[in-house]
Short mmCIF file of C-alpha atoms and ligand atoms in Angstrom, two decimals:
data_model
loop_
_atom_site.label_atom_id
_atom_site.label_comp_id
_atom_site.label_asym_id
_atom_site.label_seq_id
_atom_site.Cartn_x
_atom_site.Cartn_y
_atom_site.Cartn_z
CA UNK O 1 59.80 1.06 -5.23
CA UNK O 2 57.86 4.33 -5.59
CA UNK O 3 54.34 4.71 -4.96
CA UNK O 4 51.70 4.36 -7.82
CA UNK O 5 48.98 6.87 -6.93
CA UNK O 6 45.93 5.93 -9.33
CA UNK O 7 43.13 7.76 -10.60
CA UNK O 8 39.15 6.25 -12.48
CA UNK O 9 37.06 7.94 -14.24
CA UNK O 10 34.32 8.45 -12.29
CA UNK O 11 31.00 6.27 -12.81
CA UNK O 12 28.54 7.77 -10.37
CA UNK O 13 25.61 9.18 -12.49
CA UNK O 14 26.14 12.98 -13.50
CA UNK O 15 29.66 13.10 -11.89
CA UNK O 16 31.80 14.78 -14.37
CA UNK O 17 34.87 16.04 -11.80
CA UNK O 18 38.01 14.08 -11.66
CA UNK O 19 40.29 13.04 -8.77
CA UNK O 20 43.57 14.12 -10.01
CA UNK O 21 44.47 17.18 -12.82
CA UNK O 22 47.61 17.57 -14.86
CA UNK O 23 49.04 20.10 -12.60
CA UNK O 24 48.93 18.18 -9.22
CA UNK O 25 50.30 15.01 -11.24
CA UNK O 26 53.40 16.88 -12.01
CA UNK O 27 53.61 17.67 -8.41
CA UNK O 28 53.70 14.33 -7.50
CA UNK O 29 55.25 12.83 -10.26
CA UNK O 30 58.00 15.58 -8.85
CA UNK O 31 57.79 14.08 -5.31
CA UNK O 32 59.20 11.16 -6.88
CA UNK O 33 55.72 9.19 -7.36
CA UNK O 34 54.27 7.14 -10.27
CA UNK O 35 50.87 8.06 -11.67
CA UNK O 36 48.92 5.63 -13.59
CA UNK O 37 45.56 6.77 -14.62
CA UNK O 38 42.43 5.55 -16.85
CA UNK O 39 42.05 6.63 -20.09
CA UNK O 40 39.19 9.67 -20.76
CA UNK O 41 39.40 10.09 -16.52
CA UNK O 42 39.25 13.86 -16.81
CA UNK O 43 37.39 13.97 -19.53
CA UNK O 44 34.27 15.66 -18.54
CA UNK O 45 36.16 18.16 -16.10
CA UNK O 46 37.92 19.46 -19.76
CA UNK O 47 40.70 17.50 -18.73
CA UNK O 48 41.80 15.62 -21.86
CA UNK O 49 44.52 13.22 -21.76
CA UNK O 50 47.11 15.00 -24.01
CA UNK O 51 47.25 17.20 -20.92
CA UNK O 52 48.46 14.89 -18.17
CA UNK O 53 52.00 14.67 -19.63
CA UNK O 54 53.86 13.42 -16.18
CA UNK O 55 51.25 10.62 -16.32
CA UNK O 56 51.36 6.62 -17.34
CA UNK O 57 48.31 5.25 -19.08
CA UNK O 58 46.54 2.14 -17.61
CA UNK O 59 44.67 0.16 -20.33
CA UNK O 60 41.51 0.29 -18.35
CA UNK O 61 40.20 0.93 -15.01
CA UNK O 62 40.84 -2.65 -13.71
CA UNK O 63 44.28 -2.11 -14.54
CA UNK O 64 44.31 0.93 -12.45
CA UNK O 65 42.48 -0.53 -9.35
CA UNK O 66 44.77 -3.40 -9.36
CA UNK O 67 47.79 -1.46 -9.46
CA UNK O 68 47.48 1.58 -6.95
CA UNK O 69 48.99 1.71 -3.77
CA UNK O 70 46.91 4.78 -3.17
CA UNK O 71 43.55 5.60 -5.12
CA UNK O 72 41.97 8.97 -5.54
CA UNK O 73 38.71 9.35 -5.96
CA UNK O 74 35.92 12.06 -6.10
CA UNK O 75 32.99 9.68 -5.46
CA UNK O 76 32.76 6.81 -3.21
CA UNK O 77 34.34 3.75 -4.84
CA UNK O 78 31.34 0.87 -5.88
CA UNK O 79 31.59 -2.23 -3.83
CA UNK O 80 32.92 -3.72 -7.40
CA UNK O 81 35.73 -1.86 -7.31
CA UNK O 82 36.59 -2.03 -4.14
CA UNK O 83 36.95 -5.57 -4.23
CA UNK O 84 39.35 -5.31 -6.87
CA UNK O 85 41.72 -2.76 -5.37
CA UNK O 86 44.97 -5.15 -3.95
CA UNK O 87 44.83 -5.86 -0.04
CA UNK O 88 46.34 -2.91 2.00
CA UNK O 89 45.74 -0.04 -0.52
CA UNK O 90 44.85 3.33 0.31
CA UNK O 91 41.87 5.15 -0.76
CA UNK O 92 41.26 8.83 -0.54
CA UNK O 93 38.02 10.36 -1.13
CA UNK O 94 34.76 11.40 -0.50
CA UNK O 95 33.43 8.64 1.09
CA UNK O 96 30.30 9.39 2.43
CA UNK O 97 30.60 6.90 5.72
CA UNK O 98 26.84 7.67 6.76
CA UNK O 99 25.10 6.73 2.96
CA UNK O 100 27.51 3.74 2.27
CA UNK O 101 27.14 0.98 4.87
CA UNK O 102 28.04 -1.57 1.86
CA UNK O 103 31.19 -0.16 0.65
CA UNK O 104 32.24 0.55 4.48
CA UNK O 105 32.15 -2.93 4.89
CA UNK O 106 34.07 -3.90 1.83
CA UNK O 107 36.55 -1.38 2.43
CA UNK O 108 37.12 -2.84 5.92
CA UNK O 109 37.07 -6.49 4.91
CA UNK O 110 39.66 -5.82 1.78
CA UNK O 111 41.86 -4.59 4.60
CA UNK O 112 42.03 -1.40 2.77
CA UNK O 113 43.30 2.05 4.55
CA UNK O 114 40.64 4.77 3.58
CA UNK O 115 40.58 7.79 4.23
CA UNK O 116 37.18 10.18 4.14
CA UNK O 117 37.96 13.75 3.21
CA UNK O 118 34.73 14.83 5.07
CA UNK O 119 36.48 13.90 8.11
CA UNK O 120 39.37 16.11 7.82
CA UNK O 121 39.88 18.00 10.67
CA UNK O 122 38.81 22.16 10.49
CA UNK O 123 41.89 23.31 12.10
CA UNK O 124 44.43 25.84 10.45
CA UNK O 125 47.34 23.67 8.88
CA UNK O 126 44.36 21.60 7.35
CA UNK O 127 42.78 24.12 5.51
CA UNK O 128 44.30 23.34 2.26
CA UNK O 129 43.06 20.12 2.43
CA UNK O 130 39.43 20.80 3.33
CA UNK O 131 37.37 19.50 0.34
CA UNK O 132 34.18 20.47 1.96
CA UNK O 133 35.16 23.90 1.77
CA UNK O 134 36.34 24.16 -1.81
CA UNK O 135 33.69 21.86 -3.16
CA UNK O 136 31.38 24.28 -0.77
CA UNK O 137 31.80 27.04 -2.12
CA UNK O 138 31.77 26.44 -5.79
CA UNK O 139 27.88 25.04 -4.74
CA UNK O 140 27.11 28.46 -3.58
CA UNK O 141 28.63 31.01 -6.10
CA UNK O 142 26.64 28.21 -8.75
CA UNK O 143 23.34 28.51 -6.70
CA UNK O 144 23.14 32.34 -7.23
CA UNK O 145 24.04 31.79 -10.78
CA UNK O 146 21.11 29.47 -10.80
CA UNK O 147 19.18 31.55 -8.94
CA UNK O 148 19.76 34.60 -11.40
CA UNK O 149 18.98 32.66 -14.86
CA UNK O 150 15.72 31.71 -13.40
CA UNK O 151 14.44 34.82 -12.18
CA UNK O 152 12.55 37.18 -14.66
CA UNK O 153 14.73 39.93 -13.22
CA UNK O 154 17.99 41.53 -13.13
CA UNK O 155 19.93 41.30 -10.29
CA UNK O 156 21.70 44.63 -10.58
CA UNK O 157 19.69 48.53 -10.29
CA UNK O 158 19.46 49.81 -13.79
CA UNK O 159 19.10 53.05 -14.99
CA UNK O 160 18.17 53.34 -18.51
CA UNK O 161 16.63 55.35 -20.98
CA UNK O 162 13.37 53.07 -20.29
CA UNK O 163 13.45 54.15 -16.57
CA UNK O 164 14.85 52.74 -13.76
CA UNK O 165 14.94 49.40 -12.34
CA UNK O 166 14.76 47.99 -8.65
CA UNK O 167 17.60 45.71 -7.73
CA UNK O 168 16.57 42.08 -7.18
CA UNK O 169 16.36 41.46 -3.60
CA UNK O 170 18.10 38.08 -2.29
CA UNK O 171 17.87 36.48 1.35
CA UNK O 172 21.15 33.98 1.59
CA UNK O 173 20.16 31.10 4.51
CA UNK O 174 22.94 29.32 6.17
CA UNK O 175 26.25 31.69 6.35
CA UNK O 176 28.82 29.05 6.17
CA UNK O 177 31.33 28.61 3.35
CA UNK O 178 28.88 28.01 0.52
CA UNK O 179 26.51 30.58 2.31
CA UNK O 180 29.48 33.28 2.11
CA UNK O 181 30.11 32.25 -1.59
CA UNK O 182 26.21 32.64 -2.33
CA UNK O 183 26.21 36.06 -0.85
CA UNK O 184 29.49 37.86 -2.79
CA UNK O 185 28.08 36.33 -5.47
CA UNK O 186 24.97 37.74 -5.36
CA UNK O 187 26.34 41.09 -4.40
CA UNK O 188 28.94 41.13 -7.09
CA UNK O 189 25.35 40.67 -9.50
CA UNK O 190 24.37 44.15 -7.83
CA UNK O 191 21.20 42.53 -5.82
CA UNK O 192 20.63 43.73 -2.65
CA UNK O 193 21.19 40.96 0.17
CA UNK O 194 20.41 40.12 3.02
CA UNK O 195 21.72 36.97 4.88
CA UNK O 196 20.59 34.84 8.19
CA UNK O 197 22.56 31.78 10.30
CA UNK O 198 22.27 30.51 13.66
CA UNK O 199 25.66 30.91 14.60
CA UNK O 200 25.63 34.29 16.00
CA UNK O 201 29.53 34.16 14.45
CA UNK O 202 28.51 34.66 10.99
CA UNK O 203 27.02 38.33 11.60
CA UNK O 204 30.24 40.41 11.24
CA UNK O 205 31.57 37.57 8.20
CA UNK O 206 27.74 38.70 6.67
CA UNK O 207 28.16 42.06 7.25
CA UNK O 208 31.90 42.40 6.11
CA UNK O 209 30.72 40.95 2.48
CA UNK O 210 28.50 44.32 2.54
CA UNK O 211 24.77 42.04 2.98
CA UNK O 212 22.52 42.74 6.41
CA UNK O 213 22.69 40.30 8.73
CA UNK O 214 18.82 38.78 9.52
CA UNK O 215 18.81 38.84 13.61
CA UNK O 216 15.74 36.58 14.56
CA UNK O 217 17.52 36.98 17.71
CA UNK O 218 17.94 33.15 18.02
CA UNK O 219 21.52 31.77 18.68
CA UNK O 220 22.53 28.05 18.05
CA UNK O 221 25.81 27.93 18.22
CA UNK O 222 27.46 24.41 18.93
CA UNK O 223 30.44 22.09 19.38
CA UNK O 224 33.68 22.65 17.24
CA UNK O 225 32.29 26.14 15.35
CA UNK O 226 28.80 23.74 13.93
CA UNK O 227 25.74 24.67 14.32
CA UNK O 228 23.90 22.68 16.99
CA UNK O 229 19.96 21.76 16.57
CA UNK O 230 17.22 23.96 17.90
CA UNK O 231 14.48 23.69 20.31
CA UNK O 232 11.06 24.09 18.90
CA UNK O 233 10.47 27.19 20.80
CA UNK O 234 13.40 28.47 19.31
CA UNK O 235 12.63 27.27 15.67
CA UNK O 236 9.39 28.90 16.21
CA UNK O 237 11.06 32.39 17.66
CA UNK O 238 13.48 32.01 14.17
CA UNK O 239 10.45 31.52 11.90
CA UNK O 240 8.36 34.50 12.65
CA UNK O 241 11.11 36.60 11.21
CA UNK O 242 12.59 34.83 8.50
CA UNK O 243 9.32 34.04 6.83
CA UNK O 244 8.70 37.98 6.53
CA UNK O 245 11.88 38.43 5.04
CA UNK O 246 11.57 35.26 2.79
CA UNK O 247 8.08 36.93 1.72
CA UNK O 248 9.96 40.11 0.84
CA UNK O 249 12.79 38.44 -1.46
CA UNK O 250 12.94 37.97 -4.89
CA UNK O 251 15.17 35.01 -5.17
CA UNK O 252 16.57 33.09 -1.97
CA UNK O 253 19.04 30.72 -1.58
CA UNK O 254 19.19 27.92 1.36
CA UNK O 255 22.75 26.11 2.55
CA UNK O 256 21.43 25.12 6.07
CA UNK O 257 23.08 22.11 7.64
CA UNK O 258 24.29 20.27 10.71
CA UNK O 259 26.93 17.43 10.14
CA UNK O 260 25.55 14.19 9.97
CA UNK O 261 21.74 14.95 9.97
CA UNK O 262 19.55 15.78 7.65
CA UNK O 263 19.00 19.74 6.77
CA UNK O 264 16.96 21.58 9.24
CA UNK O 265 13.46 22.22 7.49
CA UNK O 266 13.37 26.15 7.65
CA UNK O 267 10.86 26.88 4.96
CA UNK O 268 7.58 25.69 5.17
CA UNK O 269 5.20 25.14 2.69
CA UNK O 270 2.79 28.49 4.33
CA UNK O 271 6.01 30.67 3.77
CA UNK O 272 6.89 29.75 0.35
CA UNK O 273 2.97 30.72 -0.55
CA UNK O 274 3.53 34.10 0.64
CA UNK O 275 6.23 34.80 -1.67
CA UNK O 276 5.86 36.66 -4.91
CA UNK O 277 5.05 35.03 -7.85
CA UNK O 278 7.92 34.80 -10.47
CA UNK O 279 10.56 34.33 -7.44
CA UNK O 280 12.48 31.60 -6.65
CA UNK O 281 14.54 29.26 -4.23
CA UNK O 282 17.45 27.35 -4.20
CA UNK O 283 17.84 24.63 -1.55
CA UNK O 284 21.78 23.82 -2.14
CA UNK O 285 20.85 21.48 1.08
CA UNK O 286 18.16 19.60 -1.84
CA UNK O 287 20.10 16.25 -1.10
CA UNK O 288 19.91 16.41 2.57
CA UNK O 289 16.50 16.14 2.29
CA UNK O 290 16.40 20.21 1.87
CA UNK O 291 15.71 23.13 3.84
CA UNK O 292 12.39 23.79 2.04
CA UNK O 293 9.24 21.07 2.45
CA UNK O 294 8.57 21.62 -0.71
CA UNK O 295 11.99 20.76 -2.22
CA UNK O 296 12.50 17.14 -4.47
CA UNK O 297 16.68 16.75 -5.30
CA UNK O 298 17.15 16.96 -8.67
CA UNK O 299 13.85 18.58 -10.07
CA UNK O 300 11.92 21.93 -10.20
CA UNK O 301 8.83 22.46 -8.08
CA UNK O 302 6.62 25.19 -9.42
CA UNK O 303 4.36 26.09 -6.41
CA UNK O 304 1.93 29.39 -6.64
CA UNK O 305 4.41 30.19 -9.35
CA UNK O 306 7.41 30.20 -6.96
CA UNK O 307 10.47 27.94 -8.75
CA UNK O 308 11.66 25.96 -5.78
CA UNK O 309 14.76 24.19 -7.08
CA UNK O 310 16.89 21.19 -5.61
CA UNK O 311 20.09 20.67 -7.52
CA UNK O 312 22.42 18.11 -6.90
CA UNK O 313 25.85 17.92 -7.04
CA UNK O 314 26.33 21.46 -7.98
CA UNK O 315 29.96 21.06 -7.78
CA UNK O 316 30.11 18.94 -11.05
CA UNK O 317 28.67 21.89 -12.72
CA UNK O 318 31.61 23.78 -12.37
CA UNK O 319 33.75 20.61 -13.16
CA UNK O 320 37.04 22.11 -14.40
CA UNK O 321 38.08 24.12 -11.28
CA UNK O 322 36.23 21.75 -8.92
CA UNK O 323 38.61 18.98 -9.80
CA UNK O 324 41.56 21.57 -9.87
CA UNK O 325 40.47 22.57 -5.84
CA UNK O 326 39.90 19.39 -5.52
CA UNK O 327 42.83 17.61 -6.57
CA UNK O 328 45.05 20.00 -4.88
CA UNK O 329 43.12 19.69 -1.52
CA UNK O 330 44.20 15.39 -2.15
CA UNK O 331 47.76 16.39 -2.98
CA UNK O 332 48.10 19.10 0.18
CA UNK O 333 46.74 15.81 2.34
CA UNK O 334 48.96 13.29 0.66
CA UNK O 335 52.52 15.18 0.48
CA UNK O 336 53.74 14.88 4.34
CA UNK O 337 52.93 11.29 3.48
CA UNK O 338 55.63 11.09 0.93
CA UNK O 339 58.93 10.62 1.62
CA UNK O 340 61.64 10.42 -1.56
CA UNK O 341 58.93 8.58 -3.55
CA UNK O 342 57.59 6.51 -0.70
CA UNK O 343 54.29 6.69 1.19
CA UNK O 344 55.00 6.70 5.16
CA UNK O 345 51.68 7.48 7.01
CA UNK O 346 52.49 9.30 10.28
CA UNK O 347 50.30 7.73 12.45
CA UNK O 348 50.41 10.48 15.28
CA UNK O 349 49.00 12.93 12.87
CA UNK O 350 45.84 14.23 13.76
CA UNK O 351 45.10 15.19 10.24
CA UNK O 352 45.34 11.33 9.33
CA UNK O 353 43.78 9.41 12.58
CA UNK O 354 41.06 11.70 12.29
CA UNK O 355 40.24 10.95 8.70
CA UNK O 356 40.92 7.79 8.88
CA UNK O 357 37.62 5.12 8.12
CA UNK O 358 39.30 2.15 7.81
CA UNK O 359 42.13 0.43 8.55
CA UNK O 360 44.04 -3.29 9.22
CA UNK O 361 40.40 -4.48 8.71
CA UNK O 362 38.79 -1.93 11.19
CA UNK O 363 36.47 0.68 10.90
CA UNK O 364 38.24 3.60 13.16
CA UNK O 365 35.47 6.59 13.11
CA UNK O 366 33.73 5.66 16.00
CA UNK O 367 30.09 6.95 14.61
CA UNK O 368 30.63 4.86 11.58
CA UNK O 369 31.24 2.06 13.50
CA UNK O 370 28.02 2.49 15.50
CA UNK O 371 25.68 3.11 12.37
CA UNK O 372 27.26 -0.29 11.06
CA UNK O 373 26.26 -2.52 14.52
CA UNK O 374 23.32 -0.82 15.07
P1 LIG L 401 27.75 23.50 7.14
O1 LIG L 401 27.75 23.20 5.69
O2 LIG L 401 27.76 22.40 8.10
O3 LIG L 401 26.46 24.43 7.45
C1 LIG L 401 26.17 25.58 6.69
C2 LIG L 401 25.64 26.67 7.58
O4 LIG L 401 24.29 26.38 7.98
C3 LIG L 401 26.42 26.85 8.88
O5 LIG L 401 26.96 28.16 8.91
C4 LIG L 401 25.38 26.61 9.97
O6 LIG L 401 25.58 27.45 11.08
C5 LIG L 401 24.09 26.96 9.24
N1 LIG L 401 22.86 26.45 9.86
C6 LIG L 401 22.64 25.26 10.45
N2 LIG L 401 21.36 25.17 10.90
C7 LIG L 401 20.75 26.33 10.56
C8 LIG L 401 19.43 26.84 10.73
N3 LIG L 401 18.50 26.13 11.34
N4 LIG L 401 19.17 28.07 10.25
C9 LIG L 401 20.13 28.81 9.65
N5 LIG L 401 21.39 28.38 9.44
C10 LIG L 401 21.70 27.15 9.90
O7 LIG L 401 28.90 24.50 7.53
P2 LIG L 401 30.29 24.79 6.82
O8 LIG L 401 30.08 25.75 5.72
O9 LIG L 401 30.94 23.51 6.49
O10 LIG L 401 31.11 25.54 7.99
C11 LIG L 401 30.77 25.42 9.35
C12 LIG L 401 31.75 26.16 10.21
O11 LIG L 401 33.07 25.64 10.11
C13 LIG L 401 31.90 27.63 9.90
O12 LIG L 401 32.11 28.30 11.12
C14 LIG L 401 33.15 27.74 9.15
O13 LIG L 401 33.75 29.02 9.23
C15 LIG L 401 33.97 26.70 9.86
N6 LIG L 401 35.05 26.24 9.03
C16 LIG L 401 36.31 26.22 9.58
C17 LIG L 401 37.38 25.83 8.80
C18 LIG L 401 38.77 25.79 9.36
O14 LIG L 401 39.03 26.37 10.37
N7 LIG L 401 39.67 25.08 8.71
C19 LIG L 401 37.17 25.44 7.48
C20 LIG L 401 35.87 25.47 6.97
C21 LIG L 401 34.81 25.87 7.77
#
């Protein structure tokens, strides 16, 4: 029997991306699989249904859940649908281990394999299949675009017959892959950027993207390329500098973060009141808890007549190729799975043990496990 790989439509609030496109179900509709999907399910990513020709049609979601052997998803899975997903199905997603204690706990008591694409591991043959870093950087190229529309200047020098105008000035925080994004973005506007991370790593990657590297002269750098956290004498070293050049920039962007903890707070309330009015901040890290005090997810904070703005899921706002990265991150993780049709799940693959959140009724990522009996 072949595999039925199943896709929703999403139902988390404001998600509008989509687990599998047309193109990757031809791929594994060519790998000898069967695709049964919801009605409408790429809908919002521009996907319509007419589209999805190697595809079968569920009747409704329920149908789906009940049928796949393996589920995609974008989005965690509700504890509803868990529980109607058959016994020993696979789910692939985003599953956010550290938020959803509940659905953890269904997953692992439905006996259900999931895996969590955050816990894919960053080594070369995975890199097609890291969703962090596709999903990543569409957050940062969409910050600066953000960060553009709000500011009541250009980006780029201009000389016209009215005189000539300054380039915008943008500081980029946090130079990892939505960091990187944020600054050729910016660059490609014509602003004039400057970028700052702890990892000393970052400076040539900075610096090679034609911005200037901030050098607070503060290093951080940690286990497995991450950044580590810093001491308060250090954090106090970093903030002398960076709140000069935060005070000099016309629109700054923020991606700051260490894996499973919430964003380092980098800008203080005292630094964003020395900025100019009319500029503004992104905090890409707004549901992290942000790397600006003054940052609230989801709104804009007007403060001395600085816009400090938190968006969330900035990935749905590019929906159409968010899902396409997306979807062919799921398929580059699910093909040496698939054998003539099949699903065989090589068990001494790193790629999979590591990813792996539950399984035979057992939560296998250790910190998961830990968060759930403490
Ligand atoms: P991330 O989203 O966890 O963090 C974003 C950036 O914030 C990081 O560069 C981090 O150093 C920085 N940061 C943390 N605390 C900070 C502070 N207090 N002040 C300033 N900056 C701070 O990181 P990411 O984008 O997911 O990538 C992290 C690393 O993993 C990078 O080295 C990246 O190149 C690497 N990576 C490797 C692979 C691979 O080999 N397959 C794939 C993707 C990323």
């Amino acid at each position: 029997m072949p595999v039925t790989i199943g896709a929703v439509r999403e139902i988390a609030p404001n998600e509008t991306r989509v687990a599998l496109v047309p193109e990757v179900v031809e791929k594994l509709a060519l790998a000898g699989a069967r695709v049964l999907i919801e009605p409408g399910a790429g809908a919002r990513a521009y996907f319509p249904d007419s589209l999805y020709k190697k595809a079968e049609w569920a009747t409704c979601a329920g149908e789906v859940l009940a049928a796949a052997d393996v589920l995609l998803t974008v989005q965690p899975l509700s504890v509803d649908q868990i529980q109607q997903l058959k016994s020993g199905a696979v789910v692939i997603g985003f599953m956010q281990p550290h938020a959803r204690k509940a659905e953890v706990k269904a997953l692992r008591d439905r006996r259900i394999t999931s895996f969590s694409v955050e816990l894919i591991p960053r080594i070369s043959r995975a890199q097609s299949m890291d969703a962090l870093s596709s999903q990543a950087a569409i957050a940062g190229y969409k910050a600066v675009l953000i960060a553009a529309s709000h500011l009541p200047k250009f980006f780029p020098m201009l000389t016209t017959a009215a005189g000539t105008i300054r380039p915008s000035q943008v500081l980029v925080i946090g130079a990892g892959v939505a960091g990187l994004q944020a600054i050729a973005t910016a660059r490609r506007l014509g602003a004039v950027v400057e970028a700052y991370d702890v990892r000393g790593a970052t400076k040539e990657q900075v610096k090679s993207l034609g911005a200037r590297f901030v050098d607070t002269g503060v290093s951080a750098e940690g286990a497995g390329g991450y950044a580590r956290e810093l001491t308060a004498e250090e954090k106090a070293k970093q903030q002398e500098v960076l709140d000069s050049r935060i005070a000099a920039a016309d629109a700054v962007v923020t991606t700051a973060s260490v894996p499973g903890r919430p964003a380092p707070k980098i800008i203080s309330r005292s630094a964003v009141q020395r900025m100019r009015p009319g500029s503004v901040l992104v905090d890409v890290a707004a549901e992290q808890g942000g790397n600006c005090e003054l940052t609230r997810a989801g709104e804009v904070v007007v403060h001395n007549g600085v816009n400090i703005i938190g968006p969330v899921n900035l990935p749905a706002q590019l929906a159409y190729n968010a899902s396409e990265m997306y979807a062919r991150n799921l398929l580059n993780f699910l093909k040496p799975a698939l054998d003539k049709g099949e699903l065989k799940i090589d068990w001494t693959d790193e790629v999979f043990v590591q990813s792996c959140l539950t399984h035979e009724g057992v939560v296998k990522h250790e910190p998961t496990l830990k968060a759930l009996e403490g």
